[in-house]
PDB file of C-alpha atoms in Angstrom:
ATOM      1  CA  MET T   1      22.296  30.071  46.944  1.00 34.00           C
ATOM      2  CA  GLY T   2      24.887  27.976  45.108  1.00 43.00           C
ATOM      3  CA  ARG T   3      24.173  24.662  43.445  1.00 54.00           C
ATOM      4  CA  ASN T   4      25.994  22.718  46.166  1.00 61.00           C
ATOM      5  CA  ASN T   5      23.975  24.425  48.893  1.00 65.00           C
ATOM      6  CA  ARG T   6      20.736  23.546  47.115  1.00 72.00           C
ATOM      7  CA  ILE T   7      21.837  19.922  46.945  1.00 73.00           C
ATOM      8  CA  ARG T   8      22.958  19.751  50.566  1.00 80.00           C
ATOM      9  CA  LYS T   9      19.589  21.057  51.706  1.00 88.00           C
ATOM     10  CA  PHE T  10      18.186  17.594  50.909  1.00 91.00           C
ATOM     11  CA  VAL T  11      21.179  15.678  52.263  1.00 95.00           C
ATOM     12  CA  LYS T  12      22.332  17.273  55.514  1.00 94.00           C
ATOM     13  CA  PRO T  13      19.265  16.393  57.674  1.00 96.00           C
ATOM     14  CA  TYR T  14      19.641  12.696  56.812  1.00 97.00           C
ATOM     15  CA  ARG T  15      23.419  12.263  56.684  1.00 97.00           C
ATOM     16  CA  VAL T  16      25.117  10.506  59.600  1.00 98.00           C
ATOM     17  CA  ASP T  17      28.904  11.049  59.797  1.00 97.00           C
ATOM     18  CA  ASP T  18      29.322  10.049  63.423  1.00 96.00           C
ATOM     19  CA  GLY T  19      27.053   7.359  64.758  1.00 93.00           C
ATOM     20  CA  LYS T  20      27.832   7.659  68.437  1.00 93.00           C
ATOM     21  CA  LYS T  21      24.631   9.543  69.220  1.00 92.00           C
ATOM     22  CA  PHE T  22      22.519   8.048  66.425  1.00 97.00           C
ATOM     23  CA  ARG T  23      19.000   6.959  67.323  1.00 97.00           C
ATOM     24  CA  LEU T  24      16.705   5.585  64.666  1.00 97.00           C
ATOM     25  CA  LYS T  25      13.657   6.928  66.511  1.00 96.00           C
ATOM     26  CA  ASP T  26      14.892  10.444  65.756  1.00 97.00           C
ATOM     27  CA  HIS T  27      14.376   9.875  62.012  1.00 97.00           C
ATOM     28  CA  ASP T  28      10.844  10.162  60.614  1.00 97.00           C
ATOM     29  CA  ALA T  29      10.220   7.698  57.777  1.00 98.00           C
ATOM     30  CA  GLY T  30       7.413   9.940  56.512  1.00 98.00           C
ATOM     31  CA  ASP T  31       9.414  13.165  56.273  1.00 97.00           C
ATOM     32  CA  SER T  32       9.343  15.075  52.974  1.00 96.00           C
ATOM     33  CA  SER T  33      11.026  18.346  53.978  1.00 93.00           C
ATOM     34  CA  GLY T  34       7.808  20.271  53.265  1.00 93.00           C
ATOM     35  CA  LEU T  35       7.832  19.364  49.556  1.00 95.00           C
ATOM     36  CA  ASP T  36       4.944  18.072  47.499  1.00 96.00           C
ATOM     37  CA  LYS T  37       5.302  15.292  44.928  1.00 96.00           C
ATOM     38  CA  GLU T  38       5.236  17.564  41.877  1.00 96.00           C
ATOM     39  CA  LYS T  39       8.023  19.811  43.166  1.00 95.00           C
ATOM     40  CA  ALA T  40      10.129  16.847  44.260  1.00 95.00           C
ATOM     41  CA  GLU T  41       9.837  15.177  40.857  1.00 95.00           C
ATOM     42  CA  LYS T  42      10.938  18.359  39.093  1.00 94.00           C
ATOM     43  CA  LEU T  43      13.959  18.614  41.383  1.00 94.00           C
ATOM     44  CA  LEU T  44      14.718  14.936  40.806  1.00 94.00           C
ATOM     45  CA  ALA T  45      14.723  15.457  37.035  1.00 94.00           C
ATOM     46  CA  LYS T  46      17.280  18.233  37.447  1.00 93.00           C
ATOM     47  CA  GLY T  47      19.315  16.038  39.754  1.00 93.00           C
ATOM     48  CA  VAL T  48      19.344  13.160  37.274  1.00 93.00           C
ATOM     49  CA  GLU T  49      20.537  15.548  34.573  1.00 93.00           C
ATOM     50  CA  ARG T  50      23.328  16.801  36.817  1.00 93.00           C
ATOM     51  CA  LEU T  51      24.357  13.254  37.695  1.00 95.00           C
ATOM     52  CA  ALA T  52      24.709  12.396  34.013  1.00 94.00           C
ATOM     53  CA  ASP T  53      27.153  15.278  33.593  1.00 95.00           C
ATOM     54  CA  LEU T  54      29.105  14.360  36.722  1.00 96.00           C
ATOM     55  CA  GLN T  55      29.298  10.703  35.713  1.00 96.00           C
ATOM     56  CA  GLU T  56      30.742  11.656  32.311  1.00 96.00           C
ATOM     57  CA  ARG T  57      33.443  13.699  34.041  1.00 96.00           C
ATOM     58  CA  LEU T  58      34.114  10.889  36.522  1.00 97.00           C
ATOM     59  CA  TYR T  59      34.614   8.448  33.649  1.00 96.00           C
ATOM     60  CA  ALA T  60      36.839  10.811  31.660  1.00 95.00           C
ATOM     61  CA  GLN T  61      39.015  11.766  34.635  1.00 95.00           C
ATOM     62  CA  ASP T  62      39.489   8.094  35.576  1.00 96.00           C
ATOM     63  CA  LYS T  63      40.811   8.819  39.076  1.00 96.00           C
ATOM     64  CA  TRP T  64      37.956   8.122  41.472  1.00 98.00           C
ATOM     65  CA  ALA T  65      35.476   5.283  41.812  1.00 98.00           C
ATOM     66  CA  VAL T  66      32.071   5.679  43.494  1.00 98.00           C
ATOM     67  CA  ARG T  67      30.380   2.908  45.446  1.00 98.00           C
ATOM     68  CA  LEU T  68      26.761   3.263  46.528  1.00 98.00           C
ATOM     69  CA  ILE T  69      25.349   0.767  49.024  1.00 98.00           C
ATOM     70  CA  PHE T  70      21.590   0.323  49.445  1.00 98.00           C
ATOM     71  CA  GLN T  71      20.175  -1.427  52.489  1.00 98.00           C
ATOM     72  CA  ALA T  72      16.550  -1.602  53.582  1.00 97.00           C
ATOM     73  CA  MET T  73      13.692  -3.742  54.745  1.00 96.00           C
ATOM     74  CA  ASP T  74      11.683  -5.419  52.009  1.00 94.00           C
ATOM     75  CA  ALA T  75       9.411  -3.137  49.940  1.00 95.00           C
ATOM     76  CA  ALA T  76      11.305  -0.016  51.033  1.00 97.00           C
ATOM     77  CA  GLY T  77      11.938   0.950  47.406  1.00 96.00           C
ATOM     78  CA  LYS T  78      15.606   0.121  46.764  1.00 96.00           C
ATOM     79  CA  ASP T  79      15.061  -1.082  43.194  1.00 95.00           C
ATOM     80  CA  GLY T  80      12.909   1.922  42.307  1.00 95.00           C
ATOM     81  CA  ALA T  81      15.389   4.388  43.787  1.00 96.00           C
ATOM     82  CA  ILE T  82      18.268   2.850  41.833  1.00 96.00           C
ATOM     83  CA  LYS T  83      16.215   2.806  38.629  1.00 94.00           C
ATOM     84  CA  HIS T  84      14.987   6.400  38.835  1.00 93.00           C
ATOM     85  CA  VAL T  85      18.113   8.074  40.189  1.00 94.00           C
ATOM     86  CA  MET T  86      20.432   6.354  37.720  1.00 92.00           C
ATOM     87  CA  SER T  87      18.094   6.679  34.737  1.00 89.00           C
ATOM     88  CA  GLY T  88      20.318   9.235  32.995  1.00 88.00           C
ATOM     89  CA  ILE T  89      23.638   7.503  33.644  1.00 89.00           C
ATOM     90  CA  ASN T  90      25.563   5.970  30.754  1.00 88.00           C
ATOM     91  CA  PRO T  91      25.312   2.176  31.334  1.00 87.00           C
ATOM     92  CA  GLN T  92      29.005   1.821  30.403  1.00 87.00           C
ATOM     93  CA  GLY T  93      29.933   3.847  33.469  1.00 90.00           C
ATOM     94  CA  CYS T  94      27.692   2.121  35.990  1.00 93.00           C
ATOM     95  CA  GLN T  95      27.483  -1.396  37.415  1.00 93.00           C
ATOM     96  CA  VAL T  96      24.708  -2.798  39.624  1.00 94.00           C
ATOM     97  CA  TYR T  97      25.178  -5.871  41.805  1.00 95.00           C
ATOM     98  CA  SER T  98      22.444  -7.578  43.814  1.00 94.00           C
ATOM     99  CA  PHE T  99      23.629  -9.801  46.643  1.00 93.00           C
ATOM    100  CA  LYS T 100      21.386 -12.680  47.661  1.00 90.00           C
ATOM    101  CA  ALA T 101      22.100 -15.540  50.056  1.00 89.00           C
ATOM    102  CA  PRO T 102      25.778 -16.579  49.787  1.00 91.00           C
ATOM    103  CA  THR T 103      26.646 -19.463  47.467  1.00 92.00           C
ATOM    104  CA  SER T 104      28.757 -22.418  48.579  1.00 91.00           C
ATOM    105  CA  GLU T 105      31.771 -20.831  46.854  1.00 94.00           C
ATOM    106  CA  GLU T 106      31.208 -17.554  48.690  1.00 93.00           C
ATOM    107  CA  LEU T 107      30.911 -19.355  52.024  1.00 92.00           C
ATOM    108  CA  ASP T 108      34.381 -20.791  51.414  1.00 94.00           C
ATOM    109  CA  HIS T 109      35.770 -17.239  51.637  1.00 94.00           C
ATOM    110  CA  ASP T 110      35.699 -14.426  54.184  1.00 95.00           C
ATOM    111  CA  PHE T 111      32.440 -12.460  54.369  1.00 95.00           C
ATOM    112  CA  LEU T 112      33.857  -9.464  52.463  1.00 96.00           C
ATOM    113  CA  TRP T 113      35.160 -11.519  49.535  1.00 96.00           C
ATOM    114  CA  ARG T 114      32.095 -11.588  47.317  1.00 95.00           C
ATOM    115  CA  THR T 115      31.598  -7.828  47.492  1.00 96.00           C
ATOM    116  CA  ALA T 116      35.304  -6.998  47.243  1.00 95.00           C
ATOM    117  CA  LYS T 117      35.552  -8.729  43.888  1.00 93.00           C
ATOM    118  CA  SER T 118      32.681  -6.575  42.610  1.00 95.00           C
ATOM    119  CA  LEU T 119      34.244  -3.209  43.405  1.00 95.00           C
ATOM    120  CA  PRO T 120      33.873  -0.539  40.687  1.00 95.00           C
ATOM    121  CA  GLU T 121      36.892   0.389  38.593  1.00 96.00           C
ATOM    122  CA  ARG T 122      38.186   3.948  38.622  1.00 97.00           C
ATOM    123  CA  GLY T 123      35.880   6.184  36.638  1.00 96.00           C
ATOM    124  CA  ARG T 124      32.807   4.086  37.340  1.00 97.00           C
ATOM    125  CA  ILE T 125      29.864   3.988  39.738  1.00 97.00           C
ATOM    126  CA  GLY T 126      29.249   0.668  41.450  1.00 97.00           C
ATOM    127  CA  ILE T 127      25.852   0.081  43.050  1.00 97.00           C
ATOM    128  CA  PHE T 128      25.340  -2.616  45.664  1.00 97.00           C
ATOM    129  CA  ASN T 129      21.731  -3.694  46.161  1.00 96.00           C
ATOM    130  CA  ARG T 130      22.357  -5.153  49.623  1.00 96.00           C
ATOM    131  CA  SER T 131      25.947  -5.829  50.639  1.00 97.00           C
ATOM    132  CA  TYR T 132      28.253  -7.148  53.352  1.00 97.00           C
ATOM    133  CA  TYR T 133      25.977  -5.341  55.805  1.00 98.00           C
ATOM    134  CA  GLU T 134      23.674  -8.364  55.536  1.00 97.00           C
ATOM    135  CA  GLU T 135      26.297 -10.094  57.681  1.00 97.00           C
ATOM    136  CA  VAL T 136      25.373  -7.867  60.635  1.00 97.00           C
ATOM    137  CA  LEU T 137      21.674  -7.717  59.782  1.00 97.00           C
ATOM    138  CA  VAL T 138      19.969 -10.932  58.679  1.00 96.00           C
ATOM    139  CA  VAL T 139      22.778 -13.065  60.142  1.00 96.00           C
ATOM    140  CA  ARG T 140      22.443 -11.257  63.463  1.00 96.00           C
ATOM    141  CA  VAL T 141      18.646 -11.571  63.511  1.00 97.00           C
ATOM    142  CA  HIS T 142      18.965 -15.243  62.516  1.00 95.00           C
ATOM    143  CA  PRO T 143      22.137 -16.403  64.313  1.00 92.00           C
ATOM    144  CA  GLU T 144      21.571 -19.961  63.132  1.00 93.00           C
ATOM    145  CA  ILE T 145      22.910 -18.763  59.758  1.00 93.00           C
ATOM    146  CA  LEU T 146      26.242 -18.029  61.421  1.00 92.00           C
ATOM    147  CA  GLU T 147      26.553 -21.683  62.376  1.00 87.00           C
ATOM    148  CA  LYS T 148      26.457 -22.615  58.681  1.00 87.00           C
ATOM    149  CA  GLN T 149      29.195 -20.217  57.606  1.00 90.00           C
ATOM    150  CA  LYS T 150      32.025 -22.703  58.107  1.00 89.00           C
ATOM    151  CA  LEU T 151      33.762 -20.511  60.675  1.00 92.00           C
ATOM    152  CA  PRO T 152      35.905 -22.164  63.360  1.00 93.00           C
ATOM    153  CA  LYS T 153      33.784 -22.389  66.496  1.00 91.00           C
ATOM    154  CA  GLU T 154      36.360 -20.587  68.601  1.00 94.00           C
ATOM    155  CA  LEU T 155      35.887 -17.490  66.414  1.00 93.00           C
ATOM    156  CA  ILE T 156      32.147 -17.269  67.030  1.00 92.00           C
ATOM    157  CA  THR T 157      32.170 -15.355  70.300  1.00 94.00           C
ATOM    158  CA  LYS T 158      30.022 -12.691  71.920  1.00 93.00           C
ATOM    159  CA  ARG T 159      32.241 -10.139  70.153  1.00 96.00           C
ATOM    160  CA  VAL T 160      31.528 -11.438  66.654  1.00 96.00           C
ATOM    161  CA  TRP T 161      29.242  -8.515  65.696  1.00 97.00           C
ATOM    162  CA  LYS T 162      31.574  -5.901  67.162  1.00 97.00           C
ATOM    163  CA  GLU T 163      34.459  -7.514  65.289  1.00 97.00           C
ATOM    164  CA  ARG T 164      32.513  -7.454  62.030  1.00 98.00           C
ATOM    165  CA  TYR T 165      31.715  -3.764  62.501  1.00 98.00           C
ATOM    166  CA  GLU T 166      35.432  -3.157  63.007  1.00 98.00           C
ATOM    167  CA  ASP T 167      36.317  -5.152  59.883  1.00 98.00           C
ATOM    168  CA  ILE T 168      33.750  -3.289  57.791  1.00 98.00           C
ATOM    169  CA  ALA T 169      34.928   0.104  59.031  1.00 98.00           C
ATOM    170  CA  ALA T 170      38.556  -0.802  58.297  1.00 98.00           C
ATOM    171  CA  HIS T 171      37.598  -2.068  54.828  1.00 98.00           C
ATOM    172  CA  GLU T 172      35.777   1.160  53.989  1.00 98.00           C
ATOM    173  CA  ARG T 173      38.633   3.285  55.306  1.00 98.00           C
ATOM    174  CA  TYR T 174      41.075   1.335  53.137  1.00 98.00           C
ATOM    175  CA  LEU T 175      38.923   1.803  50.041  1.00 98.00           C
ATOM    176  CA  ASN T 176      38.551   5.520  50.657  1.00 97.00           C
ATOM    177  CA  ARG T 177      42.314   5.877  50.951  1.00 98.00           C
ATOM    178  CA  ASN T 178      42.549   4.255  47.523  1.00 98.00           C
ATOM    179  CA  GLY T 179      40.164   6.604  45.758  1.00 98.00           C
ATOM    180  CA  VAL T 180      36.802   4.908  46.307  1.00 98.00           C
ATOM    181  CA  VAL T 181      34.045   7.300  47.393  1.00 98.00           C
ATOM    182  CA  ILE T 182      31.462   5.505  49.538  1.00 98.00           C
ATOM    183  CA  ARG T 183      27.890   6.482  50.298  1.00 98.00           C
ATOM    184  CA  LYS T 184      25.572   4.147  52.186  1.00 98.00           C
ATOM    185  CA  PHE T 185      21.799   4.453  52.042  1.00 98.00           C
ATOM    186  CA  PHE T 186      19.360   3.035  54.549  1.00 98.00           C
ATOM    187  CA  LEU T 187      15.877   3.441  53.100  1.00 98.00           C
ATOM    188  CA  ASN T 188      13.931   3.949  56.295  1.00 98.00           C
ATOM    189  CA  VAL T 189      10.402   2.683  55.669  1.00 98.00           C
ATOM    190  CA  SER T 190       7.842   2.448  58.470  1.00 98.00           C
ATOM    191  CA  LYS T 191       6.233  -0.857  59.396  1.00 97.00           C
ATOM    192  CA  ALA T 192       2.788   0.527  58.509  1.00 98.00           C
ATOM    193  CA  GLU T 193       3.944   1.611  55.038  1.00 98.00           C
ATOM    194  CA  GLN T 194       5.605  -1.735  54.408  1.00 97.00           C
ATOM    195  CA  LYS T 195       2.289  -3.434  55.246  1.00 96.00           C
ATOM    196  CA  ARG T 196       0.464  -1.162  52.782  1.00 96.00           C
ATOM    197  CA  ARG T 197       2.937  -2.005  50.020  1.00 95.00           C
ATOM    198  CA  PHE T 198       2.732  -5.725  50.740  1.00 94.00           C
ATOM    199  CA  LEU T 199      -1.070  -5.593  50.507  1.00 94.00           C
ATOM    200  CA  GLU T 200      -0.795  -3.669  47.236  1.00 93.00           C
ATOM    201  CA  ARG T 201       1.402  -6.434  45.844  1.00 93.00           C
ATOM    202  CA  LEU T 202      -1.246  -8.964  46.810  1.00 92.00           C
ATOM    203  CA  ASP T 203      -4.156  -6.888  45.468  1.00 92.00           C
ATOM    204  CA  ARG T 204      -2.632  -6.080  42.071  1.00 89.00           C
ATOM    205  CA  GLN T 205      -2.059  -9.091  39.850  1.00 85.00           C
ATOM    206  CA  GLU T 206       0.782  -7.455  37.944  1.00 86.00           C
ATOM    207  CA  LYS T 207       2.633  -7.027  41.250  1.00 85.00           C
ATOM    208  CA  ASN T 208       2.013 -10.513  42.659  1.00 87.00           C
ATOM    209  CA  TRP T 209       5.442 -11.650  41.501  1.00 85.00           C
ATOM    210  CA  LYS T 210       7.052  -9.140  43.857  1.00 82.00           C
ATOM    211  CA  PHE T 211       5.480 -10.677  46.950  1.00 84.00           C
ATOM    212  CA  SER T 212       7.300 -13.305  48.965  1.00 83.00           C
ATOM    213  CA  THR T 213       5.872 -15.112  51.964  1.00 84.00           C
ATOM    214  CA  ALA T 214       9.376 -15.076  53.432  1.00 85.00           C
ATOM    215  CA  ASP T 215       9.329 -11.265  53.326  1.00 82.00           C
ATOM    216  CA  ALA T 216       6.073 -11.224  55.265  1.00 84.00           C
ATOM    217  CA  LYS T 217       7.502 -13.600  57.880  1.00 90.00           C
ATOM    218  CA  GLU T 218      10.448 -11.274  58.451  1.00 93.00           C
ATOM    219  CA  ARG T 219       7.989  -8.622  59.703  1.00 94.00           C
ATOM    220  CA  GLY T 220       7.815 -10.700  62.852  1.00 95.00           C
ATOM    221  CA  HIS T 221      11.429  -9.704  63.510  1.00 97.00           C
ATOM    222  CA  TRP T 222      10.892  -5.982  62.878  1.00 97.00           C
ATOM    223  CA  LYS T 223      12.187  -4.841  66.271  1.00 97.00           C
ATOM    224  CA  GLU T 224      15.304  -6.997  65.957  1.00 98.00           C
ATOM    225  CA  TYR T 225      16.034  -5.588  62.509  1.00 98.00           C
ATOM    226  CA  MET T 226      15.576  -2.007  63.667  1.00 98.00           C
ATOM    227  CA  ALA T 227      17.966  -2.637  66.572  1.00 98.00           C
ATOM    228  CA  ALA T 228      20.483  -4.177  64.164  1.00 98.00           C
ATOM    229  CA  TYR T 229      20.227  -1.217  61.784  1.00 98.00           C
ATOM    230  CA  GLU T 230      20.657   1.247  64.621  1.00 98.00           C
ATOM    231  CA  ASP T 231      23.753  -0.547  65.880  1.00 98.00           C
ATOM    232  CA  LEU T 232      25.429  -0.874  62.495  1.00 97.00           C
ATOM    233  CA  ILE T 233      24.854   2.794  61.669  1.00 98.00           C
ATOM    234  CA  ARG T 234      26.232   3.796  65.071  1.00 98.00           C
ATOM    235  CA  GLU T 235      29.300   1.611  64.544  1.00 98.00           C
ATOM    236  CA  THR T 236      30.099   2.276  60.873  1.00 98.00           C
ATOM    237  CA  ALA T 237      29.058   5.879  60.104  1.00 98.00           C
ATOM    238  CA  THR T 238      32.147   7.984  59.365  1.00 97.00           C
ATOM    239  CA  PRO T 239      32.851  11.213  57.451  1.00 97.00           C
ATOM    240  CA  HIS T 240      34.470   9.234  54.614  1.00 96.00           C
ATOM    241  CA  ALA T 241      31.711   6.589  54.508  1.00 98.00           C
ATOM    242  CA  PRO T 242      28.541   8.220  55.874  1.00 98.00           C
ATOM    243  CA  TRP T 243      25.107   6.711  56.113  1.00 98.00           C
ATOM    244  CA  ILE T 244      22.176   8.538  54.550  1.00 98.00           C
ATOM    245  CA  VAL T 245      19.051   7.601  56.526  1.00 98.00           C
ATOM    246  CA  VAL T 246      16.502   8.191  53.774  1.00 98.00           C
ATOM    247  CA  PRO T 247      12.831   8.807  54.692  1.00 98.00           C
ATOM    248  CA  ALA T 248      11.270   6.142  52.465  1.00 98.00           C
ATOM    249  CA  ASP T 249       7.516   6.231  53.120  1.00 98.00           C
ATOM    250  CA  LYS T 250       7.145   8.624  50.172  1.00 98.00           C
ATOM    251  CA  LYS T 251       9.031   7.086  47.273  1.00 97.00           C
ATOM    252  CA  TRP T 252       9.204  10.358  45.336  1.00 97.00           C
ATOM    253  CA  PHE T 253      10.991  12.065  48.214  1.00 97.00           C
ATOM    254  CA  ALA T 254      13.301   9.121  48.900  1.00 97.00           C
ATOM    255  CA  ARG T 255      14.502   9.238  45.296  1.00 97.00           C
ATOM    256  CA  LEU T 256      15.222  12.954  45.555  1.00 96.00           C
ATOM    257  CA  VAL T 257      17.288  12.467  48.722  1.00 97.00           C
ATOM    258  CA  VAL T 258      19.296   9.670  47.105  1.00 97.00           C
ATOM    259  CA  ALA T 259      19.954  11.732  43.960  1.00 96.00           C
ATOM    260  CA  ALA T 260      20.988  14.743  46.047  1.00 96.00           C
ATOM    261  CA  ALA T 261      23.363  12.670  48.181  1.00 97.00           C
ATOM    262  CA  VAL T 262      25.053  11.068  45.153  1.00 97.00           C
ATOM    263  CA  ALA T 263      25.396  14.423  43.384  1.00 95.00           C
ATOM    264  CA  ASP T 264      26.750  16.028  46.557  1.00 95.00           C
ATOM    265  CA  ALA T 265      29.387  13.313  46.923  1.00 96.00           C
ATOM    266  CA  MET T 266      30.505  13.701  43.313  1.00 96.00           C
ATOM    267  CA  GLU T 267      30.488  17.506  43.455  1.00 94.00           C
ATOM    268  CA  GLU T 268      33.040  17.289  46.263  1.00 93.00           C
ATOM    269  CA  LEU T 269      35.503  15.596  43.896  1.00 95.00           C
ATOM    270  CA  ASN T 270      35.852  18.660  41.641  1.00 90.00           C
ATOM    271  CA  LEU T 271      35.623  16.435  38.590  1.00 94.00           C
ATOM    272  CA  GLU T 272      37.066  17.840  35.372  1.00 93.00           C
ATOM    273  CA  PHE T 273      37.642  16.613  31.855  1.00 93.00           C
ATOM    274  CA  PRO T 274      41.347  15.855  31.272  1.00 89.00           C
ATOM    275  CA  LYS T 275      43.302  18.824  29.943  1.00 87.00           C
ATOM    276  CA  VAL T 276      44.953  18.373  26.555  1.00 82.00           C
ATOM    277  CA  THR T 277      48.730  18.894  26.537  1.00 84.00           C
ATOM    278  CA  GLU T 278      50.544  20.975  23.930  1.00 86.00           C
ATOM    279  CA  ALA T 279      51.888  17.809  22.306  1.00 88.00           C
ATOM    280  CA  GLN T 280      48.376  16.363  22.123  1.00 87.00           C
ATOM    281  CA  ARG T 281      47.109  19.607  20.563  1.00 87.00           C
ATOM    282  CA  LYS T 282      49.683  19.244  17.810  1.00 87.00           C
ATOM    283  CA  ASP T 283      48.560  15.661  17.216  1.00 87.00           C
ATOM    284  CA  LEU T 284      44.942  16.819  17.034  1.00 86.00           C
ATOM    285  CA  ALA T 285      45.846  19.544  14.563  1.00 91.00           C
ATOM    286  CA  ALA T 286      47.688  16.990  12.415  1.00 89.00           C
ATOM    287  CA  ALA T 287      44.660  14.666  12.542  1.00 90.00           C
ATOM    288  CA  ARG T 288      42.421  17.545  11.437  1.00 92.00           C
ATOM    289  CA  LYS T 289      44.637  18.212   8.422  1.00 89.00           C
ATOM    290  CA  VAL T 290      44.492  14.555   7.417  1.00 91.00           C
ATOM    291  CA  LEU T 291      40.708  14.477   7.689  1.00 91.00           C
ATOM    292  CA  GLU T 292      40.215  17.746   5.813  1.00 91.00           C
ATOM    293  CA  SER T 293      42.510  16.624   2.988  1.00 89.00           C
ATOM    294  CA  GLU T 294      40.410  13.558   2.186  1.00 84.00           C
TER     295      GLU T 294
END
């Protein structure tokens, strides 16, 4: 079995290229593909090593950019997944952006503006910890936020969410046509597991800082959030910008799936180090002579 096939084994079951028939209930948050933690961590270590090599080639080739979007309910493990999967990446070739509530400046622009200005350059990996998808998630669950976004009232219609899905899909298609590889990760944590993690944050003093009463209140809107996630995946999953619905109840497996999906995306690019031309070889030979004559 080739390397790519081994990678895809942990990607294919969770990748959504066409959302028309997507149902969140069909995806088990507790799935681990029959692996145990020890085996998964060994595979993750190999994946991290492979990603480091691929990232070096991506940077040297300087043709493609990679954008990774992470969306999830609170305590699903986004920060941990980013930290562990990208642990071997050269910091110079990777940028991480966390998007909180929009600032007043950001509200004076269209909803894609603040993320568009943070796009990765060619040769780099850009990671979005939350993204413009918040505009069809938290804003949809709390429509009162929409009223504060300075939009003309005549534009806030019953089609506003459908229109935003269309805008997002068009934006991602445009980026892909300009050499930006997009992978979107929904870390699918169960409500029961989120509760366990919240209680752990309360029980362990060193984790108290992670707990927010606002996060706990959002549990009251769980069904609305799940409906919003299902709709956005159905509306924005495409072959060039697929969603990876990551089983997130077991953090060690979630990290493996993320690493496999990123490696799979980069493997498809056939990344190579730039070839040296004959003229460049002559320049290198001349430089060698200078150095050896010192």
